[in-house]
JSON list of C-alpha atoms in Angstrom, two decimals:
[
{"chain": "A", "resi": 1, "resn": "MET", "atom": "CA", "xyz": [-21.57, 25.76, -19.71]},
{"chain": "A", "resi": 2, "resn": "CYS", "atom": "CA", "xyz": [-23.34, 24.00, -16.51]},
{"chain": "A", "resi": 3, "resn": "HIS", "atom": "CA", "xyz": [-22.13, 26.32, -13.73]},
{"chain": "A", "resi": 4, "resn": "ALA", "atom": "CA", "xyz": [-23.10, 29.36, -15.07]},
{"chain": "A", "resi": 5, "resn": "GLY", "atom": "CA", "xyz": [-25.77, 31.96, -14.68]},
{"chain": "A", "resi": 6, "resn": "PRO", "atom": "CA", "xyz": [-28.81, 32.02, -12.49]},
{"chain": "A", "resi": 7, "resn": "SER", "atom": "CA", "xyz": [-29.66, 28.33, -13.04]},
{"chain": "A", "resi": 8, "resn": "ALA", "atom": "CA", "xyz": [-26.86, 26.90, -12.17]},
{"chain": "A", "resi": 9, "resn": "PRO", "atom": "CA", "xyz": [-26.74, 23.56, -9.88]},
{"chain": "A", "resi": 10, "resn": "LEU", "atom": "CA", "xyz": [-27.03, 24.03, -6.22]},
{"chain": "A", "resi": 11, "resn": "GLY", "atom": "CA", "xyz": [-26.70, 27.69, -6.89]},
{"chain": "A", "resi": 12, "resn": "LEU", "atom": "CA", "xyz": [-22.92, 26.69, -7.52]},
{"chain": "A", "resi": 13, "resn": "ARG", "atom": "CA", "xyz": [-21.77, 29.23, -10.23]},
{"chain": "A", "resi": 14, "resn": "LEU", "atom": "CA", "xyz": [-18.18, 28.72, -11.63]},
{"chain": "A", "resi": 15, "resn": "ASP", "atom": "CA", "xyz": [-18.22, 31.47, -13.81]},
{"chain": "A", "resi": 16, "resn": "SER", "atom": "CA", "xyz": [-16.43, 33.98, -11.52]},
{"chain": "A", "resi": 17, "resn": "ARG", "atom": "CA", "xyz": [-13.81, 33.71, -8.74]},
{"chain": "A", "resi": 18, "resn": "ASP", "atom": "CA", "xyz": [-16.54, 34.88, -6.23]},
{"chain": "A", "resi": 19, "resn": "GLY", "atom": "CA", "xyz": [-18.72, 32.19, -7.29]},
{"chain": "A", "resi": 20, "resn": "LEU", "atom": "CA", "xyz": [-16.36, 29.46, -6.85]},
{"chain": "A", "resi": 21, "resn": "LEU", "atom": "CA", "xyz": [-15.31, 30.90, -3.26]},
{"chain": "A", "resi": 22, "resn": "ALA", "atom": "CA", "xyz": [-18.99, 31.14, -2.63]},
{"chain": "A", "resi": 23, "resn": "GLY", "atom": "CA", "xyz": [-19.80, 27.56, -3.13]},
{"chain": "A", "resi": 24, "resn": "SER", "atom": "CA", "xyz": [-22.78, 25.64, -3.71]},
{"chain": "A", "resi": 25, "resn": "SER", "atom": "CA", "xyz": [-26.04, 25.61, -1.26]},
{"chain": "A", "resi": 26, "resn": "ARG", "atom": "CA", "xyz": [-24.43, 22.51, 0.10]},
{"chain": "A", "resi": 27, "resn": "GLY", "atom": "CA", "xyz": [-21.47, 24.48, 1.28]},
{"chain": "A", "resi": 28, "resn": "ALA", "atom": "CA", "xyz": [-17.98, 25.04, 0.23]},
{"chain": "A", "resi": 29, "resn": "VAL", "atom": "CA", "xyz": [-16.16, 23.30, -2.93]},
{"chain": "A", "resi": 30, "resn": "VAL", "atom": "CA", "xyz": [-12.44, 24.69, -2.37]},
{"chain": "A", "resi": 31, "resn": "ALA", "atom": "CA", "xyz": [-10.31, 24.47, 0.46]},
{"chain": "A", "resi": 32, "resn": "SER", "atom": "CA", "xyz": [-7.73, 26.83, 0.58]},
{"chain": "A", "resi": 33, "resn": "GLY", "atom": "CA", "xyz": [-4.38, 25.65, 0.64]},
{"chain": "A", "resi": 34, "resn": "ASP", "atom": "CA", "xyz": [-5.39, 22.08, 0.63]},
{"chain": "A", "resi": 35, "resn": "PRO", "atom": "CA", "xyz": [-6.62, 21.20, -3.00]},
{"chain": "A", "resi": 36, "resn": "ALA", "atom": "CA", "xyz": [-7.02, 17.48, -2.03]},
{"chain": "A", "resi": 37, "resn": "ASP", "atom": "CA", "xyz": [-9.60, 18.16, 0.01]},
{"chain": "A", "resi": 38, "resn": "SER", "atom": "CA", "xyz": [-11.62, 20.50, -2.35]},
{"chain": "A", "resi": 39, "resn": "GLU", "atom": "CA", "xyz": [-14.98, 18.86, -3.42]},
{"chain": "A", "resi": 40, "resn": "LEU", "atom": "CA", "xyz": [-14.01, 20.66, -7.06]},
{"chain": "A", "resi": 41, "resn": "ILE", "atom": "CA", "xyz": [-10.76, 18.93, -7.19]},
{"chain": "A", "resi": 42, "resn": "LYS", "atom": "CA", "xyz": [-12.33, 15.41, -5.81]},
{"chain": "A", "resi": 43, "resn": "ARG", "atom": "CA", "xyz": [-15.07, 16.00, -8.73]},
{"chain": "A", "resi": 44, "resn": "LEU", "atom": "CA", "xyz": [-12.41, 16.61, -11.53]},
{"chain": "A", "resi": 45, "resn": "LYS", "atom": "CA", "xyz": [-10.22, 13.64, -10.63]},
{"chain": "A", "resi": 46, "resn": "GLY", "atom": "CA", "xyz": [-13.53, 11.37, -10.30]},
{"chain": "A", "resi": 47, "resn": "THR", "atom": "CA", "xyz": [-12.70, 10.32, -6.22]},
{"chain": "A", "resi": 48, "resn": "SER", "atom": "CA", "xyz": [-15.93, 11.85, -5.55]},
{"chain": "A", "resi": 49, "resn": "LEU", "atom": "CA", "xyz": [-19.07, 11.45, -7.87]},
{"chain": "A", "resi": 50, "resn": "PRO", "atom": "CA", "xyz": [-20.38, 12.41, -9.97]},
{"chain": "A", "resi": 51, "resn": "ARG", "atom": "CA", "xyz": [-17.09, 12.71, -11.88]},
{"chain": "A", "resi": 52, "resn": "MET", "atom": "CA", "xyz": [-17.16, 16.28, -13.80]},
{"chain": "A", "resi": 53, "resn": "PRO", "atom": "CA", "xyz": [-17.69, 17.69, -16.13]},
{"chain": "A", "resi": 54, "resn": "MET", "atom": "CA", "xyz": [-20.79, 15.22, -16.79]},
{"chain": "A", "resi": 55, "resn": "THR", "atom": "CA", "xyz": [-20.20, 15.82, -20.24]},
{"chain": "A", "resi": 56, "resn": "GLY", "atom": "CA", "xyz": [-17.12, 13.49, -20.26]},
{"chain": "A", "resi": 57, "resn": "PRO", "atom": "CA", "xyz": [-15.34, 11.14, -21.12]},
{"chain": "A", "resi": 58, "resn": "PRO", "atom": "CA", "xyz": [-13.02, 12.53, -21.99]},
{"chain": "A", "resi": 59, "resn": "TYR", "atom": "CA", "xyz": [-12.43, 14.20, -18.96]},
{"chain": "A", "resi": 60, "resn": "LEU", "atom": "CA", "xyz": [-9.64, 16.53, -17.90]},
{"chain": "A", "resi": 61, "resn": "ALA", "atom": "CA", "xyz": [-5.88, 15.58, -18.50]},
{"chain": "A", "resi": 62, "resn": "ASP", "atom": "CA", "xyz": [-3.94, 15.45, -15.14]},
{"chain": "A", "resi": 63, "resn": "ASP", "atom": "CA", "xyz": [-2.02, 18.34, -16.40]},
{"chain": "A", "resi": 64, "resn": "GLU", "atom": "CA", "xyz": [-5.15, 20.44, -16.91]},
{"chain": "A", "resi": 65, "resn": "VAL", "atom": "CA", "xyz": [-6.44, 19.38, -13.22]},
{"chain": "A", "resi": 66, "resn": "ALA", "atom": "CA", "xyz": [-3.16, 20.65, -11.58]},
{"chain": "A", "resi": 67, "resn": "LEU", "atom": "CA", "xyz": [-3.92, 24.25, -13.03]},
{"chain": "A", "resi": 68, "resn": "PHE", "atom": "CA", "xyz": [-6.90, 23.98, -10.76]},
{"chain": "A", "resi": 69, "resn": "GLU", "atom": "CA", "xyz": [-4.94, 22.42, -7.75]}
]
């Protein structure tokens, strides 16, 4: 809902693989082959703030985050 379309925060579009790989105006959000270093994973786990999704809690369960990893 938030990271889709032209109004996506910081230009980070998560509604397509290309958008995900393009990252945001601040840089990459995924680190290929190193999910622990991916900002996306850090935000989903809450080790980097703000935790995502901003509509939480509830946040994604560990098994759901593992799908992204």
